[in-house]
């Protein structure tokens, strides 16, 4: 039994400094990105509230914060994962930077979309692709490109937002939908 205890203590004694160094390096890399993620998510929340007010969509604060907290958990987990991965790879990669910039781009698209929706501009990946196809050798029609921005879009956007948030608030209060 004396040998087992010695092996355990030796292994723990060797592993602990390595683990502490790894965690310290990871935390040093994570903190700036976590702050940036927090600011981007907060900006998305504020722009979403502004969009709802301008479109006249009633959104309960609990629903808005629940959605934001879900994003925060997902994005913070992503940041932690890519930072740990980057440190584990010896810091020679830019996995953390590109992983975090991907999240910022996704949220940036959401922020821009929230700002423009009350003006009838609905930005979607599909719409962006239409414009790209129109400008590319594929020569999409002008009508397809005009579908990105239309005055009639405001009512369609308002209806989608009402359906989205009314569905979520009903779901959040424990009511079941009947088919």
mmCIF file of C-alpha atoms in Angstrom:
data_model
loop_
_atom_site.group_PDB
_atom_site.id
_atom_site.type_symbol
_atom_site.label_atom_id
_atom_site.label_comp_id
_atom_site.label_asym_id
_atom_site.label_seq_id
_atom_site.Cartn_x
_atom_site.Cartn_y
_atom_site.Cartn_z
ATOM 1 C CA UNK A 1 0.000 0.000 0.000
ATOM 2 C CA UNK A 2 2.895 2.333 0.599
ATOM 3 C CA UNK A 3 3.827 2.142 -3.099
ATOM 4 C CA UNK A 4 0.303 3.055 -4.288
ATOM 5 C CA UNK A 5 0.203 6.131 -2.076
ATOM 6 C CA UNK A 6 3.634 7.247 -3.297
ATOM 7 C CA UNK A 7 2.615 6.868 -6.949
ATOM 8 C CA UNK A 8 -0.603 8.819 -6.365
ATOM 9 C CA UNK A 9 1.158 11.658 -4.585
ATOM 10 C CA UNK A 10 3.939 11.816 -7.192
ATOM 11 C CA UNK A 11 1.451 11.869 -10.051
ATOM 12 C CA UNK A 12 -0.625 14.550 -8.327
ATOM 13 C CA UNK A 13 2.505 16.558 -7.573
ATOM 14 C CA UNK A 14 3.558 16.501 -11.235
ATOM 15 C CA UNK A 15 0.110 17.056 -12.702
ATOM 16 C CA UNK A 16 -0.998 19.967 -10.488
ATOM 17 C CA UNK A 17 1.501 22.591 -11.744
ATOM 18 C CA UNK A 18 0.799 21.633 -15.348
ATOM 19 C CA UNK A 19 -2.970 21.874 -14.801
ATOM 20 C CA UNK A 20 -2.663 25.204 -12.978
ATOM 21 C CA UNK A 21 -0.505 26.638 -15.780
ATOM 22 C CA UNK A 22 -2.973 25.434 -18.410
ATOM 23 C CA UNK A 23 -5.938 26.939 -16.565
ATOM 24 C CA UNK A 24 -4.121 30.261 -15.994
ATOM 25 C CA UNK A 25 -3.208 30.560 -19.677
ATOM 26 C CA UNK A 26 -6.751 29.641 -20.704
ATOM 27 C CA UNK A 27 -8.328 32.189 -18.374
ATOM 28 C CA UNK A 28 -5.953 34.919 -19.588
ATOM 29 C CA UNK A 29 -7.053 34.205 -23.143
ATOM 30 C CA UNK A 30 -10.780 33.869 -22.286
ATOM 31 C CA UNK A 31 -11.411 37.005 -20.241
ATOM 32 C CA UNK A 32 -11.067 39.576 -23.064
ATOM 33 C CA UNK A 33 -13.202 37.453 -25.394
ATOM 34 C CA UNK A 34 -15.856 36.884 -22.705
ATOM 35 C CA UNK A 35 -16.071 40.640 -22.146
ATOM 36 C CA UNK A 36 -16.456 41.212 -25.897
ATOM 37 C CA UNK A 37 -19.143 38.485 -26.100
ATOM 38 C CA UNK A 38 -21.029 40.064 -23.194
ATOM 39 C CA UNK A 39 -21.017 43.483 -24.892
ATOM 40 C CA UNK A 40 -22.102 42.037 -28.258
ATOM 41 C CA UNK A 41 -24.939 40.032 -26.663
ATOM 42 C CA UNK A 42 -26.056 43.078 -24.629
ATOM 43 C CA UNK A 43 -26.034 45.167 -27.833
ATOM 44 C CA UNK A 44 -28.187 42.522 -29.537
ATOM 45 C CA UNK A 45 -30.643 42.596 -26.610
ATOM 46 C CA UNK A 46 -30.913 46.381 -26.752
ATOM 47 C CA UNK A 47 -31.344 46.422 -30.537
ATOM 48 C CA UNK A 48 -33.973 43.667 -30.229
ATOM 49 C CA UNK A 49 -35.915 45.674 -27.633
ATOM 50 C CA UNK A 50 -35.717 48.748 -29.882
ATOM 51 C CA UNK A 51 -36.972 46.708 -32.852
ATOM 52 C CA UNK A 52 -39.912 45.373 -30.842
ATOM 53 C CA UNK A 53 -40.885 48.851 -29.645
ATOM 54 C CA UNK A 54 -40.717 50.300 -33.174
ATOM 55 C CA UNK A 55 -42.746 47.410 -34.638
ATOM 56 C CA UNK A 56 -45.273 47.554 -31.785
ATOM 57 C CA UNK A 57 -44.553 43.996 -30.728
ATOM 58 C CA UNK A 58 -45.101 43.339 -27.048
ATOM 59 C CA UNK A 59 -42.334 41.184 -25.639
ATOM 60 C CA UNK A 60 -42.205 40.321 -21.971
ATOM 61 C CA UNK A 61 -38.911 41.149 -20.265
ATOM 62 C CA UNK A 62 -38.673 37.589 -18.953
ATOM 63 C CA UNK A 63 -38.905 36.171 -22.476
ATOM 64 C CA UNK A 64 -36.298 38.607 -23.802
ATOM 65 C CA UNK A 65 -33.889 37.901 -20.952
ATOM 66 C CA UNK A 66 -34.471 34.147 -21.224
ATOM 67 C CA UNK A 67 -33.496 34.275 -24.909
ATOM 68 C CA UNK A 68 -30.466 36.411 -24.074
ATOM 69 C CA UNK A 69 -29.339 34.087 -21.288
ATOM 70 C CA UNK A 70 -29.643 31.120 -23.671
ATOM 71 C CA UNK A 71 -27.403 32.914 -26.164
ATOM 72 C CA UNK A 72 -24.986 33.874 -23.433
ATOM 73 C CA UNK A 73 -24.596 30.291 -22.221
ATOM 74 C CA UNK A 74 -24.119 29.018 -25.765
ATOM 75 C CA UNK A 75 -21.647 31.698 -26.816
ATOM 76 C CA UNK A 76 -19.698 31.664 -23.544
ATOM 77 C CA UNK A 77 -19.380 27.888 -23.832
ATOM 78 C CA UNK A 78 -18.124 28.337 -27.375
ATOM 79 C CA UNK A 79 -15.532 30.922 -26.245
ATOM 80 C CA UNK A 80 -14.344 28.677 -23.428
ATOM 81 C CA UNK A 81 -14.038 25.728 -25.801
ATOM 82 C CA UNK A 82 -12.040 27.548 -28.486
ATOM 83 C CA UNK A 83 -9.765 29.199 -25.916
ATOM 84 C CA UNK A 84 -9.065 25.873 -24.195
ATOM 85 C CA UNK A 85 -8.424 24.330 -27.598
ATOM 86 C CA UNK A 86 -6.052 27.122 -28.560
ATOM 87 C CA UNK A 87 -4.082 26.851 -25.305
ATOM 88 C CA UNK A 88 -3.996 23.053 -25.606
ATOM 89 C CA UNK A 89 -2.483 23.441 -29.071
ATOM 90 C CA UNK A 90 0.294 25.528 -27.585
ATOM 91 C CA UNK A 91 -1.117 28.885 -28.595
ATOM 92 C CA UNK A 92 0.298 28.425 -32.068
ATOM 93 C CA UNK A 93 -3.113 28.551 -33.719
ATOM 94 C CA UNK A 94 -5.625 31.340 -33.981
ATOM 95 C CA UNK A 95 -8.575 29.070 -33.167
ATOM 96 C CA UNK A 96 -9.761 31.326 -30.336
ATOM 97 C CA UNK A 97 -9.616 34.478 -32.435
ATOM 98 C CA UNK A 98 -11.470 33.011 -35.412
ATOM 99 C CA UNK A 99 -13.964 31.125 -33.252
ATOM 100 C CA UNK A 100 -14.852 34.296 -31.362
ATOM 101 C CA UNK A 101 -14.966 36.394 -34.539
ATOM 102 C CA UNK A 102 -17.450 33.885 -35.980
ATOM 103 C CA UNK A 103 -19.766 34.450 -33.008
ATOM 104 C CA UNK A 104 -19.313 38.219 -33.325
ATOM 105 C CA UNK A 105 -20.233 38.030 -37.025
ATOM 106 C CA UNK A 106 -23.372 36.008 -36.250
ATOM 107 C CA UNK A 107 -24.456 38.430 -33.533
ATOM 108 C CA UNK A 108 -23.444 41.412 -35.675
ATOM 109 C CA UNK A 109 -25.822 40.190 -38.367
ATOM 110 C CA UNK A 110 -28.567 39.919 -35.763
ATOM 111 C CA UNK A 111 -27.875 43.458 -34.509
ATOM 112 C CA UNK A 112 -27.937 44.952 -38.019
ATOM 113 C CA UNK A 113 -31.115 43.012 -38.787
ATOM 114 C CA UNK A 114 -32.776 44.302 -35.595
ATOM 115 C CA UNK A 115 -31.839 47.872 -36.492
ATOM 116 C CA UNK A 116 -33.146 47.670 -40.072
ATOM 117 C CA UNK A 117 -36.354 45.599 -39.626
ATOM 118 C CA UNK A 118 -38.502 48.536 -38.428
ATOM 119 C CA UNK A 119 -37.661 50.281 -41.706
ATOM 120 C CA UNK A 120 -38.860 47.367 -43.816
ATOM 121 C CA UNK A 121 -35.427 45.998 -44.537
ATOM 122 C CA UNK A 122 -35.165 42.342 -43.726
ATOM 123 C CA UNK A 123 -31.659 41.036 -43.997
ATOM 124 C CA UNK A 124 -31.395 37.319 -44.356
ATOM 125 C CA UNK A 125 -28.793 34.980 -45.704
ATOM 126 C CA UNK A 126 -31.220 34.109 -48.492
ATOM 127 C CA UNK A 127 -31.622 37.793 -49.444
ATOM 128 C CA UNK A 128 -27.899 38.413 -49.370
ATOM 129 C CA UNK A 129 -27.342 35.422 -51.617
ATOM 130 C CA UNK A 130 -29.940 36.779 -54.077
ATOM 131 C CA UNK A 131 -28.052 40.049 -54.373
ATOM 132 C CA UNK A 132 -24.757 38.220 -54.785
ATOM 133 C CA UNK A 133 -26.281 36.014 -57.478
ATOM 134 C CA UNK A 134 -27.643 39.074 -59.297
ATOM 135 C CA UNK A 135 -24.191 40.653 -59.362
ATOM 136 C CA UNK A 136 -22.480 37.403 -60.288
ATOM 137 C CA UNK A 137 -22.321 35.665 -63.662
ATOM 138 C CA UNK A 138 -25.548 33.823 -62.686
ATOM 139 C CA UNK A 139 -27.500 36.993 -63.617
ATOM 140 C CA UNK A 140 -30.459 36.710 -61.254
ATOM 141 C CA UNK A 141 -33.357 39.012 -62.156
ATOM 142 C CA UNK A 142 -33.938 42.478 -60.742
ATOM 143 C CA UNK A 143 -37.195 41.240 -59.175
ATOM 144 C CA UNK A 144 -35.315 38.683 -57.114
ATOM 145 C CA UNK A 145 -32.920 41.347 -55.872
ATOM 146 C CA UNK A 146 -35.787 43.713 -54.968
ATOM 147 C CA UNK A 147 -37.219 41.067 -52.644
ATOM 148 C CA UNK A 148 -34.488 41.995 -50.174
ATOM 149 C CA UNK A 149 -35.994 45.488 -49.572
ATOM 150 C CA UNK A 150 -39.719 46.253 -49.921
ATOM 151 C CA UNK A 151 -42.172 48.523 -48.119
ATOM 152 C CA UNK A 152 -44.630 45.620 -47.839
ATOM 153 C CA UNK A 153 -42.004 43.754 -45.863
ATOM 154 C CA UNK A 154 -42.742 45.773 -42.702
ATOM 155 C CA UNK A 155 -46.138 44.131 -42.211
ATOM 156 C CA UNK A 156 -44.707 40.685 -42.966
ATOM 157 C CA UNK A 157 -41.905 41.292 -40.465
ATOM 158 C CA UNK A 158 -44.357 42.583 -37.829
ATOM 159 C CA UNK A 159 -46.563 39.503 -38.293
ATOM 160 C CA UNK A 160 -43.577 37.127 -38.016
ATOM 161 C CA UNK A 161 -42.357 38.881 -34.876
ATOM 162 C CA UNK A 162 -45.835 38.763 -33.259
ATOM 163 C CA UNK A 163 -46.125 35.051 -34.045
ATOM 164 C CA UNK A 164 -42.615 34.322 -32.819
ATOM 165 C CA UNK A 165 -42.915 36.143 -29.504
ATOM 166 C CA UNK A 166 -46.533 35.245 -28.786
ATOM 167 C CA UNK A 167 -45.686 31.594 -29.338
ATOM 168 C CA UNK A 168 -42.687 31.817 -27.016
ATOM 169 C CA UNK A 169 -44.544 33.661 -24.266
ATOM 170 C CA UNK A 170 -47.402 31.144 -24.357
ATOM 171 C CA UNK A 171 -44.919 28.291 -24.340
ATOM 172 C CA UNK A 172 -43.037 29.852 -21.427
ATOM 173 C CA UNK A 173 -46.182 30.115 -19.293
ATOM 174 C CA UNK A 174 -46.907 26.419 -19.490
ATOM 175 C CA UNK A 175 -49.860 26.523 -21.875
ATOM 176 C CA UNK A 176 -50.036 23.802 -24.446
ATOM 177 C CA UNK A 177 -50.939 24.420 -28.038
ATOM 178 C CA UNK A 178 -53.667 22.346 -29.581
ATOM 179 C CA UNK A 179 -53.353 20.986 -33.059
#
